[in-house]
Amino acid sequence: MSLKWGIAGSGKISSDFVTASQSLPKEHHEVVAVAARSQSSADSFAKKFNLKKSYEGYAQLAKDEEVEVVYIGVLNPQHYEVAKLMLESGKHVLCEKPFTMNQKQTSALLKLAKEKNLFIMEAIWSRCFPVYKELSRLLEEKTIGDVYSVSVEFGFPLQEVDRLTQKEMGGGSILDLGIYTLQFQQFVYRGLTPNKVVAAGHLNSFGTDQSFNAILTYPEGKTAMVGATAMVEAPNEGIIVGTKGTIRIPGFWCPTTLILNGKEMVFPLPENKGTFNFNNSVGLSYEAEEVRQCIRGKQIESELVPHSETMELSKLMDNIRKQFKSMEFVLVVINLFFILILHVLSLPLTSDDVDIFSDKIVNNVIEDSFNITNSTRLARVLNFFPVPVEEECRANDGRRKGVCMNTYECRIQNGKSYGPCALGFGVCCVFTATCNQEAYNNLTYFVNPDFPDLTHQMTSCSLIVKKIDPEIAQLRLDFIHFNLGQPNRKNGVCEEDIFLMTGGKTKELKLCGLNSGQHAYYDVEDINEPITISMNLSRRAVSRLWEVRITQVPFAERAPAGCLQYHTGLKGVIQTMNFADNGRHLAEQDYNICMRQEEGMCSIAYEPCHEDSFKIDPNRQEVESNLDDALEGSGSDGVPQSRQMDSCGDMISLPCDSDDLIMPMDAGGTLPGFCNLIHCGPSLCPSGQTPCRVESSSTPFTVGVHFGPSAREAPPDDNLGMCLVYDQLPCNV
């Protein structure tokens, strides 16, 4: 025997419910009547779906003896009265979410249904989907271990939808969208009650919440972070983290897929036999069938959406909205105080008879306050939400770094969430930018337009970097990937493909070629104008790839002045730009590579990375043949240092004291050589001897790179540049 349905409300959701119900076997479900606020709306709806009866108002529907159960799809503020009317008339009820406007109304309806022995259920259709059945099984069997974190977001740009933006229509992100996120975390933590709920959000000019975020803490350190917005599209995904793995549910409110530890399971929807207004609305048929089975089984509640959980959801939403009202009061007080100060400042300073708390002044303050809040209707942003400290975090893909912040802030700044951070109180937000965009975050990845694929076309590309705070002193650029066209192979000049950074206190930074794994610091202290990174790409038949991590460095964490590169740690590798087997060191490079002196270390040793890792042609037209021997290395070897400086146009400088040593032994094989400041030629040590090791106790530990403009063309094999391994040495006790 079919279940006879009546429909209260003729809106889009009611239309989708009827379409889904009529896709089910007629011997199980039959929609027989509809009621709406106007007869014309009811008639039009009945005609569309070939219903036998249509009513103006809901009283006639309640009296219809053929109707067994009523689906309530009216506006939120009407849910309580219409549901109450149907229960009092002996009808079972399926009421759209939110169930009512507050927990008092919810409690009253549940009590009435129990007294009348009638079925009533909040229409949380999500839980009727097969994905939720599978999720329940996985959680019960602890497939991902003990769950300790749930995060879920839901949002669409719905600013033009009146029922979402106006209080009198029951609008707001909490009631209309937040119910989905709250029920999701509740489903995961079934049987648990949160110890604490902290929430905040954004109010529109009508005082209606347009977005919110909430953190719920449970016993044993379990947390849930939920958010909803009617302002922008959110990730719309539920993520569950356990001690043995994760579950992700894309489109969690009407899901068809579940991803368990990276493996996707698909649960197809029933055949779509009609036209729907909303995504996956054919899934409403699952909900209709759940109601039929409960009623035919003489149940007054569903195990999928039990009354206790409906009651708990009402309490949660009341709790969150109450926090909003408290914050509104604080904002009003601040507003009143601010206006009071303005009034005081506008009073004559010479008057001895001014009483700033006189009735007249206070009345003016209050009047002006209401003029501001009611006339200009300014939107208010509530920032009392406990925001995690914005510090670096590691994205859950293990590859990139991000900034730990709350979900809402990440979203409105156009970042992308890569997993939780700060014990689930924030998300690891990763920011990327490409050509002709701006970077205004303390950590941004600048990538080529086709990243992670290669970019082949010739183009001009620029990025504007804006300081997030006047205290930012430097930008650190980490070249994770940096593969542009090579410089002129004969003279080292970047002519076609050019990376150019301008706008800072230091001179421009100009690079090309292969610089993956390198980094650079760029001084921007006391600079208020934006910094420009330009990619001028004009070389033909070149595949380019770049991924540059740009970090804004505050004054307290800056690298020492004059250091283009700053290395930390006892050991490391330093290279000149574009050092590669087929590369050539760049012309017009003048900078220092600095190593932080670690605790207990008093000197530093340098060795070539390999046999061919030091090749710097002197680049001087006037070099005479009698200096050739001197250019075979940079040890003393009988050549005065002043002569070496004269003979090296392109050079590396290694500051050292008079008693610092260079290995191996001198030409006689008896004593080490003395360290020299200037190094060029085909090897670091005299006459190309190996093994080669230069020790220096001069502090700070620095290596100078001095490559001037090309004076003459030279073979690229003689100008690979420099690659050194450094090792800090402990102080002699």
Short mmCIF file of N, CA and C in Angstrom, two decimals, residues 181-339:
data_model
loop_
_atom_site.label_atom_id
_atom_site.label_comp_id
_atom_site.label_asym_id
_atom_site.label_seq_id
_atom_site.Cartn_x
_atom_site.Cartn_y
_atom_site.Cartn_z
N THR A 181 26.90 21.32 7.99
CA THR A 181 28.23 21.07 8.57
C THR A 181 28.13 20.56 10.00
N LEU A 182 27.18 21.11 10.75
CA LEU A 182 27.01 20.68 12.14
C LEU A 182 26.52 19.24 12.22
N GLN A 183 25.60 18.87 11.34
CA GLN A 183 25.11 17.50 11.37
C GLN A 183 26.20 16.53 10.94
N PHE A 184 27.10 16.95 10.04
CA PHE A 184 28.17 16.06 9.59
C PHE A 184 29.11 15.70 10.74
N GLN A 185 29.57 16.73 11.46
CA GLN A 185 30.47 16.43 12.57
C GLN A 185 29.73 15.65 13.67
N GLN A 186 28.43 15.93 13.83
CA GLN A 186 27.64 15.19 14.82
C GLN A 186 27.54 13.72 14.44
N PHE A 187 27.37 13.45 13.16
CA PHE A 187 27.27 12.06 12.68
C PHE A 187 28.55 11.30 12.98
N VAL A 188 29.70 11.98 12.80
CA VAL A 188 30.99 11.33 13.05
C VAL A 188 31.18 11.06 14.54
N TYR A 189 30.85 12.04 15.37
CA TYR A 189 31.05 11.91 16.82
C TYR A 189 29.77 11.48 17.53
N ARG A 190 29.01 10.60 16.92
CA ARG A 190 27.72 10.17 17.47
C ARG A 190 27.86 9.69 18.90
N GLY A 191 26.94 10.16 19.75
CA GLY A 191 26.95 9.76 21.15
C GLY A 191 27.77 10.66 22.03
N LEU A 192 28.52 11.60 21.44
CA LEU A 192 29.34 12.53 22.21
C LEU A 192 28.71 13.92 22.20
N THR A 193 28.88 14.65 23.28
CA THR A 193 28.40 16.02 23.40
C THR A 193 29.62 16.93 23.54
N PRO A 194 29.68 18.01 22.78
CA PRO A 194 30.86 18.88 22.87
C PRO A 194 30.99 19.53 24.24
N ASN A 195 32.25 19.61 24.69
CA ASN A 195 32.52 20.31 25.95
C ASN A 195 32.39 21.82 25.80
N LYS A 196 32.80 22.29 24.61
CA LYS A 196 32.83 23.74 24.40
C LYS A 196 32.63 24.04 22.93
N VAL A 197 31.95 25.14 22.65
CA VAL A 197 31.73 25.61 21.29
C VAL A 197 32.10 27.09 21.23
N VAL A 198 33.00 27.43 20.34
CA VAL A 198 33.42 28.83 20.16
C VAL A 198 33.21 29.19 18.70
N ALA A 199 32.52 30.30 18.45
CA ALA A 199 32.16 30.65 17.08
C ALA A 199 32.22 32.14 16.84
N ALA A 200 32.34 32.51 15.59
CA ALA A 200 32.26 33.91 15.17
C ALA A 200 31.99 33.92 13.67
N GLY A 201 31.67 35.10 13.15
CA GLY A 201 31.37 35.17 11.73
C GLY A 201 31.17 36.59 11.24
N HIS A 202 30.52 36.71 10.12
CA HIS A 202 30.33 37.99 9.43
C HIS A 202 28.84 38.28 9.32
N LEU A 203 28.44 39.50 9.71
CA LEU A 203 27.04 39.92 9.62
C LEU A 203 26.86 40.88 8.45
N ASN A 204 25.73 40.76 7.75
CA ASN A 204 25.45 41.72 6.69
C ASN A 204 24.76 42.95 7.26
N SER A 205 24.32 43.84 6.39
CA SER A 205 23.73 45.10 6.83
C SER A 205 22.39 44.90 7.55
N PHE A 206 21.77 43.73 7.40
CA PHE A 206 20.52 43.44 8.09
C PHE A 206 20.77 42.74 9.43
N GLY A 207 22.04 42.55 9.76
CA GLY A 207 22.36 41.86 11.00
C GLY A 207 22.23 40.35 10.89
N THR A 208 22.20 39.84 9.67
CA THR A 208 22.08 38.39 9.44
C THR A 208 23.46 37.81 9.19
N ASP A 209 23.74 36.67 9.82
CA ASP A 209 25.05 36.05 9.63
C ASP A 209 25.18 35.52 8.21
N GLN A 210 26.22 35.99 7.52
CA GLN A 210 26.48 35.56 6.15
C GLN A 210 27.57 34.51 6.05
N SER A 211 28.33 34.36 7.12
CA SER A 211 29.31 33.28 7.20
C SER A 211 29.65 33.07 8.66
N PHE A 212 30.09 31.87 8.97
CA PHE A 212 30.51 31.61 10.34
C PHE A 212 31.52 30.48 10.36
N ASN A 213 32.31 30.46 11.41
CA ASN A 213 33.21 29.36 11.72
C ASN A 213 33.03 28.99 13.18
N ALA A 214 33.14 27.72 13.48
CA ALA A 214 33.01 27.29 14.87
C ALA A 214 33.98 26.15 15.14
N ILE A 215 34.49 26.14 16.35
CA ILE A 215 35.32 25.03 16.82
C ILE A 215 34.59 24.35 17.96
N LEU A 216 34.44 23.05 17.85
CA LEU A 216 33.80 22.25 18.88
C LEU A 216 34.84 21.31 19.48
N THR A 217 34.99 21.34 20.78
CA THR A 217 35.92 20.43 21.44
C THR A 217 35.14 19.37 22.19
N TYR A 218 35.61 18.14 22.07
CA TYR A 218 34.96 16.98 22.67
C TYR A 218 35.89 16.32 23.68
N PRO A 219 35.38 15.39 24.47
CA PRO A 219 36.24 14.65 25.39
C PRO A 219 37.38 13.96 24.66
N GLU A 220 38.47 13.71 25.39
CA GLU A 220 39.65 13.01 24.89
C GLU A 220 40.35 13.77 23.78
N GLY A 221 40.21 15.10 23.76
CA GLY A 221 40.94 15.92 22.81
C GLY A 221 40.41 15.91 21.39
N LYS A 222 39.23 15.37 21.17
CA LYS A 222 38.65 15.36 19.83
C LYS A 222 38.14 16.76 19.48
N THR A 223 38.29 17.15 18.22
CA THR A 223 37.85 18.48 17.80
C THR A 223 37.09 18.40 16.48
N ALA A 224 36.25 19.39 16.27
CA ALA A 224 35.57 19.56 14.99
C ALA A 224 35.64 21.03 14.63
N MET A 225 35.98 21.30 13.38
CA MET A 225 36.01 22.68 12.89
C MET A 225 35.05 22.77 11.71
N VAL A 226 34.03 23.60 11.86
CA VAL A 226 32.99 23.70 10.84
C VAL A 226 32.89 25.15 10.37
N GLY A 227 32.46 25.32 9.15
CA GLY A 227 32.28 26.65 8.60
C GLY A 227 31.24 26.65 7.50
N ALA A 228 30.56 27.76 7.34
CA ALA A 228 29.58 27.90 6.26
C ALA A 228 29.54 29.35 5.83
N THR A 229 29.29 29.57 4.56
CA THR A 229 29.24 30.94 4.04
C THR A 229 28.25 31.03 2.89
N ALA A 230 27.55 32.17 2.84
CA ALA A 230 26.68 32.48 1.71
C ALA A 230 27.32 33.54 0.82
N MET A 231 28.65 33.74 1.00
CA MET A 231 29.36 34.81 0.29
C MET A 231 30.18 34.29 -0.88
N VAL A 232 30.85 33.15 -0.73
CA VAL A 232 31.70 32.60 -1.76
C VAL A 232 31.51 31.09 -1.81
N GLU A 233 32.03 30.47 -2.85
CA GLU A 233 31.98 29.01 -2.91
C GLU A 233 33.11 28.45 -2.05
N ALA A 234 32.77 27.51 -1.19
CA ALA A 234 33.73 26.88 -0.29
C ALA A 234 34.19 25.55 -0.88
N PRO A 235 35.18 24.90 -0.26
CA PRO A 235 35.62 23.58 -0.75
C PRO A 235 34.51 22.53 -0.71
N ASN A 236 33.54 22.70 0.21
CA ASN A 236 32.39 21.79 0.28
C ASN A 236 32.81 20.33 0.40
N GLU A 237 33.65 20.10 1.37
CA GLU A 237 34.19 18.76 1.58
C GLU A 237 34.30 18.48 3.07
N GLY A 238 34.01 17.24 3.45
CA GLY A 238 34.19 16.82 4.82
C GLY A 238 35.44 15.97 4.94
N ILE A 239 36.26 16.24 5.95
CA ILE A 239 37.51 15.50 6.15
C ILE A 239 37.53 14.95 7.57
N ILE A 240 37.76 13.65 7.69
CA ILE A 240 37.80 12.97 8.98
C ILE A 240 39.19 12.38 9.15
N VAL A 241 39.84 12.70 10.27
CA VAL A 241 41.20 12.25 10.50
C VAL A 241 41.22 11.33 11.72
N GLY A 242 41.78 10.16 11.54
CA GLY A 242 41.92 9.20 12.62
C GLY A 242 43.36 8.82 12.86
N THR A 243 43.59 8.00 13.83
CA THR A 243 44.96 7.60 14.17
C THR A 243 45.56 6.67 13.13
N LYS A 244 44.72 6.11 12.23
CA LYS A 244 45.24 5.18 11.23
C LYS A 244 44.94 5.60 9.80
N GLY A 245 44.41 6.79 9.62
CA GLY A 245 44.12 7.21 8.26
C GLY A 245 43.10 8.33 8.19
N THR A 246 42.65 8.61 6.97
CA THR A 246 41.71 9.71 6.74
C THR A 246 40.57 9.26 5.82
N ILE A 247 39.45 9.95 5.97
CA ILE A 247 38.32 9.79 5.07
C ILE A 247 37.94 11.17 4.56
N ARG A 248 37.82 11.30 3.26
CA ARG A 248 37.37 12.55 2.64
C ARG A 248 36.07 12.29 1.91
N ILE A 249 35.12 13.22 2.07
CA ILE A 249 33.82 13.09 1.39
C ILE A 249 33.55 14.37 0.62
N PRO A 250 33.89 14.39 -0.67
CA PRO A 250 33.56 15.56 -1.49
C PRO A 250 32.04 15.68 -1.62
N GLY A 251 31.56 16.92 -1.67
CA GLY A 251 30.11 17.13 -1.78
C GLY A 251 29.37 16.43 -0.67
N PHE A 252 29.83 16.60 0.56
CA PHE A 252 29.38 15.81 1.70
C PHE A 252 27.87 15.91 1.96
N TRP A 253 27.20 16.97 1.48
CA TRP A 253 25.77 17.14 1.78
C TRP A 253 24.90 16.26 0.88
N CYS A 254 25.42 15.83 -0.25
CA CYS A 254 24.68 14.90 -1.13
C CYS A 254 25.71 14.06 -1.87
N PRO A 255 26.49 13.27 -1.14
CA PRO A 255 27.70 12.67 -1.71
C PRO A 255 27.44 11.42 -2.55
N THR A 256 28.34 11.24 -3.50
CA THR A 256 28.34 10.01 -4.30
C THR A 256 29.70 9.32 -4.25
N THR A 257 30.69 9.92 -3.60
CA THR A 257 32.01 9.32 -3.49
C THR A 257 32.52 9.43 -2.05
N LEU A 258 33.33 8.46 -1.67
CA LEU A 258 34.01 8.46 -0.39
C LEU A 258 35.45 8.05 -0.65
N ILE A 259 36.41 8.83 -0.13
CA ILE A 259 37.82 8.56 -0.38
C ILE A 259 38.47 8.11 0.93
N LEU A 260 38.82 6.84 0.97
CA LEU A 260 39.42 6.24 2.16
C LEU A 260 40.91 6.07 1.93
N ASN A 261 41.71 6.86 2.68
CA ASN A 261 43.18 6.80 2.55
C ASN A 261 43.63 6.88 1.10
N GLY A 262 42.99 7.79 0.35
CA GLY A 262 43.36 8.03 -1.04
C GLY A 262 42.66 7.15 -2.05
N LYS A 263 41.95 6.12 -1.62
CA LYS A 263 41.25 5.22 -2.54
C LYS A 263 39.78 5.64 -2.63
N GLU A 264 39.34 5.91 -3.85
CA GLU A 264 37.98 6.42 -4.07
C GLU A 264 36.98 5.29 -4.24
N MET A 265 35.85 5.41 -3.53
CA MET A 265 34.72 4.50 -3.69
C MET A 265 33.54 5.31 -4.22
N VAL A 266 32.87 4.79 -5.23
CA VAL A 266 31.78 5.51 -5.90
C VAL A 266 30.45 4.83 -5.60
N PHE A 267 29.44 5.64 -5.29
CA PHE A 267 28.10 5.16 -5.00
C PHE A 267 27.13 5.90 -5.92
N PRO A 268 26.81 5.32 -7.08
CA PRO A 268 25.99 6.03 -8.07
C PRO A 268 24.59 6.35 -7.53
N LEU A 269 24.03 7.45 -8.03
CA LEU A 269 22.67 7.84 -7.67
C LEU A 269 21.66 7.01 -8.44
N PRO A 270 20.41 6.99 -7.98
CA PRO A 270 19.35 6.33 -8.76
C PRO A 270 19.19 7.02 -10.11
N GLU A 271 18.54 6.34 -11.02
CA GLU A 271 18.33 6.92 -12.34
C GLU A 271 17.53 8.22 -12.22
N ASN A 272 18.02 9.25 -12.89
CA ASN A 272 17.37 10.56 -12.83
C ASN A 272 16.21 10.60 -13.83
N LYS A 273 15.00 10.64 -13.32
CA LYS A 273 13.82 10.58 -14.19
C LYS A 273 13.10 11.92 -14.32
N GLY A 274 13.69 12.97 -13.82
CA GLY A 274 13.02 14.27 -13.89
C GLY A 274 14.01 15.41 -13.91
N THR A 275 13.47 16.63 -13.89
CA THR A 275 14.28 17.84 -13.88
C THR A 275 14.31 18.40 -12.47
N PHE A 276 15.52 18.68 -11.98
CA PHE A 276 15.69 19.14 -10.60
C PHE A 276 16.30 20.55 -10.55
N ASN A 277 16.04 21.21 -9.44
CA ASN A 277 16.58 22.55 -9.23
C ASN A 277 17.96 22.53 -8.59
N PHE A 278 18.23 21.50 -7.78
CA PHE A 278 19.44 21.46 -6.99
C PHE A 278 20.25 20.19 -7.30
N ASN A 279 21.53 20.27 -6.93
CA ASN A 279 22.46 19.19 -7.21
C ASN A 279 22.06 17.88 -6.53
N ASN A 280 22.06 16.80 -7.31
CA ASN A 280 21.82 15.44 -6.80
C ASN A 280 20.49 15.29 -6.08
N SER A 281 19.48 16.12 -6.44
CA SER A 281 18.20 16.06 -5.74
C SER A 281 17.45 14.76 -5.94
N VAL A 282 17.86 13.96 -6.92
CA VAL A 282 17.23 12.65 -7.07
C VAL A 282 17.47 11.82 -5.80
N GLY A 283 18.49 12.18 -5.03
CA GLY A 283 18.78 11.50 -3.77
C GLY A 283 17.73 11.74 -2.70
N LEU A 284 16.82 12.69 -2.92
CA LEU A 284 15.70 12.87 -1.98
C LEU A 284 14.81 11.63 -1.93
N SER A 285 14.93 10.81 -2.96
CA SER A 285 14.14 9.57 -2.95
C SER A 285 14.60 8.64 -1.83
N TYR A 286 15.90 8.71 -1.47
CA TYR A 286 16.39 7.91 -0.33
C TYR A 286 15.65 8.32 0.96
N GLU A 287 15.48 9.63 1.10
CA GLU A 287 14.82 10.18 2.29
C GLU A 287 13.35 9.78 2.34
N ALA A 288 12.67 9.87 1.20
CA ALA A 288 11.26 9.50 1.15
C ALA A 288 11.07 8.03 1.51
N GLU A 289 11.95 7.18 1.02
CA GLU A 289 11.83 5.75 1.32
C GLU A 289 12.13 5.45 2.78
N GLU A 290 13.07 6.18 3.39
CA GLU A 290 13.34 6.01 4.82
C GLU A 290 12.09 6.35 5.64
N VAL A 291 11.41 7.42 5.27
CA VAL A 291 10.18 7.80 5.98
C VAL A 291 9.12 6.70 5.84
N ARG A 292 8.95 6.18 4.63
CA ARG A 292 7.94 5.14 4.40
C ARG A 292 8.21 3.91 5.27
N GLN A 293 9.47 3.48 5.30
CA GLN A 293 9.80 2.28 6.06
C GLN A 293 9.59 2.49 7.55
N CYS A 294 9.90 3.70 8.04
CA CYS A 294 9.69 3.99 9.47
C CYS A 294 8.20 3.99 9.81
N ILE A 295 7.39 4.64 8.98
CA ILE A 295 5.95 4.73 9.26
C ILE A 295 5.30 3.35 9.17
N ARG A 296 5.66 2.60 8.14
CA ARG A 296 5.09 1.26 8.00
C ARG A 296 5.58 0.33 9.11
N GLY A 297 6.76 0.66 9.68
CA GLY A 297 7.27 -0.10 10.80
C GLY A 297 6.79 0.41 12.14
N LYS A 298 5.85 1.37 12.11
CA LYS A 298 5.25 1.95 13.31
C LYS A 298 6.28 2.59 14.24
N GLN A 299 7.30 3.23 13.62
CA GLN A 299 8.30 3.97 14.38
C GLN A 299 7.92 5.45 14.43
N ILE A 300 8.28 6.13 15.50
CA ILE A 300 8.01 7.56 15.57
C ILE A 300 9.28 8.38 15.32
N GLU A 301 10.41 7.70 15.12
CA GLU A 301 11.63 8.41 14.76
C GLU A 301 12.52 7.48 13.94
N SER A 302 13.43 8.09 13.17
CA SER A 302 14.35 7.34 12.33
C SER A 302 15.68 7.17 13.06
N GLU A 303 16.30 6.01 12.88
CA GLU A 303 17.63 5.80 13.45
C GLU A 303 18.68 6.66 12.75
N LEU A 304 18.39 7.08 11.52
CA LEU A 304 19.34 7.92 10.80
C LEU A 304 19.36 9.35 11.34
N VAL A 305 18.19 9.85 11.71
CA VAL A 305 18.07 11.21 12.27
C VAL A 305 17.22 11.11 13.54
N PRO A 306 17.76 10.57 14.60
CA PRO A 306 16.96 10.41 15.82
C PRO A 306 16.61 11.74 16.45
N HIS A 307 15.54 11.76 17.26
CA HIS A 307 15.08 12.99 17.88
C HIS A 307 16.15 13.62 18.77
N SER A 308 16.94 12.79 19.43
CA SER A 308 17.97 13.32 20.34
C SER A 308 19.00 14.16 19.57
N GLU A 309 19.32 13.75 18.35
CA GLU A 309 20.30 14.49 17.56
C GLU A 309 19.68 15.75 16.96
N THR A 310 18.40 15.70 16.61
CA THR A 310 17.71 16.92 16.17
C THR A 310 17.71 17.95 17.29
N MET A 311 17.45 17.47 18.51
CA MET A 311 17.45 18.37 19.67
C MET A 311 18.85 18.96 19.90
N GLU A 312 19.86 18.13 19.77
CA GLU A 312 21.23 18.59 19.98
C GLU A 312 21.64 19.62 18.92
N LEU A 313 21.21 19.41 17.68
CA LEU A 313 21.51 20.37 16.62
C LEU A 313 20.86 21.72 16.91
N SER A 314 19.64 21.71 17.39
CA SER A 314 18.97 22.97 17.74
C SER A 314 19.74 23.69 18.85
N LYS A 315 20.19 22.95 19.84
CA LYS A 315 20.97 23.56 20.92
C LYS A 315 22.27 24.17 20.39
N LEU A 316 22.94 23.44 19.50
CA LEU A 316 24.20 23.93 18.94
C LEU A 316 23.98 25.24 18.18
N MET A 317 22.95 25.28 17.35
CA MET A 317 22.71 26.49 16.56
C MET A 317 22.29 27.65 17.45
N ASP A 318 21.52 27.39 18.49
CA ASP A 318 21.18 28.45 19.45
C ASP A 318 22.43 28.97 20.14
N ASN A 319 23.31 28.06 20.52
CA ASN A 319 24.56 28.43 21.19
C ASN A 319 25.39 29.36 20.31
N ILE A 320 25.55 28.98 19.04
CA ILE A 320 26.36 29.76 18.12
C ILE A 320 25.74 31.13 17.87
N ARG A 321 24.43 31.16 17.63
CA ARG A 321 23.77 32.45 17.37
C ARG A 321 23.78 33.34 18.61
N LYS A 322 23.75 32.72 19.78
CA LYS A 322 23.83 33.49 21.03
C LYS A 322 25.18 34.19 21.13
N GLN A 323 26.24 33.51 20.72
CA GLN A 323 27.56 34.12 20.72
C GLN A 323 27.61 35.30 19.76
N PHE A 324 26.92 35.19 18.64
CA PHE A 324 26.85 36.30 17.71
C PHE A 324 26.19 37.52 18.34
N LYS A 325 25.09 37.28 19.07
CA LYS A 325 24.36 38.38 19.69
C LYS A 325 25.22 39.07 20.75
N SER A 326 25.99 38.26 21.49
CA SER A 326 26.89 38.84 22.49
C SER A 326 27.92 39.73 21.83
N MET A 327 28.42 39.28 20.68
CA MET A 327 29.42 40.07 19.97
C MET A 327 28.81 41.35 19.41
N GLU A 328 27.53 41.25 18.95
CA GLU A 328 26.86 42.45 18.47
C GLU A 328 26.76 43.49 19.58
N PHE A 329 26.46 43.04 20.78
CA PHE A 329 26.35 43.96 21.91
C PHE A 329 27.69 44.64 22.16
N VAL A 330 28.78 43.85 22.11
CA VAL A 330 30.12 44.43 22.31
C VAL A 330 30.40 45.49 21.25
N LEU A 331 30.03 45.18 20.00
CA LEU A 331 30.27 46.14 18.93
C LEU A 331 29.46 47.43 19.12
N VAL A 332 28.24 47.30 19.59
CA VAL A 332 27.41 48.49 19.85
C VAL A 332 28.05 49.35 20.94
N VAL A 333 28.54 48.70 22.01
CA VAL A 333 29.19 49.43 23.10
C VAL A 333 30.43 50.16 22.58
N ILE A 334 31.23 49.46 21.77
CA ILE A 334 32.43 50.09 21.20
C ILE A 334 32.03 51.26 20.33
N ASN A 335 30.96 51.07 19.53
CA ASN A 335 30.48 52.13 18.66
C ASN A 335 30.03 53.35 19.47
N LEU A 336 29.30 53.12 20.54
CA LEU A 336 28.85 54.21 21.40
C LEU A 336 30.03 54.95 22.01
N PHE A 337 31.01 54.18 22.48
CA PHE A 337 32.18 54.80 23.11
C PHE A 337 32.94 55.65 22.10
N PHE A 338 33.08 55.13 20.87
CA PHE A 338 33.81 55.85 19.84
C PHE A 338 33.12 57.18 19.51
N ILE A 339 31.78 57.12 19.41
CA ILE A 339 31.04 58.35 19.08
C ILE A 339 31.11 59.34 20.24
#
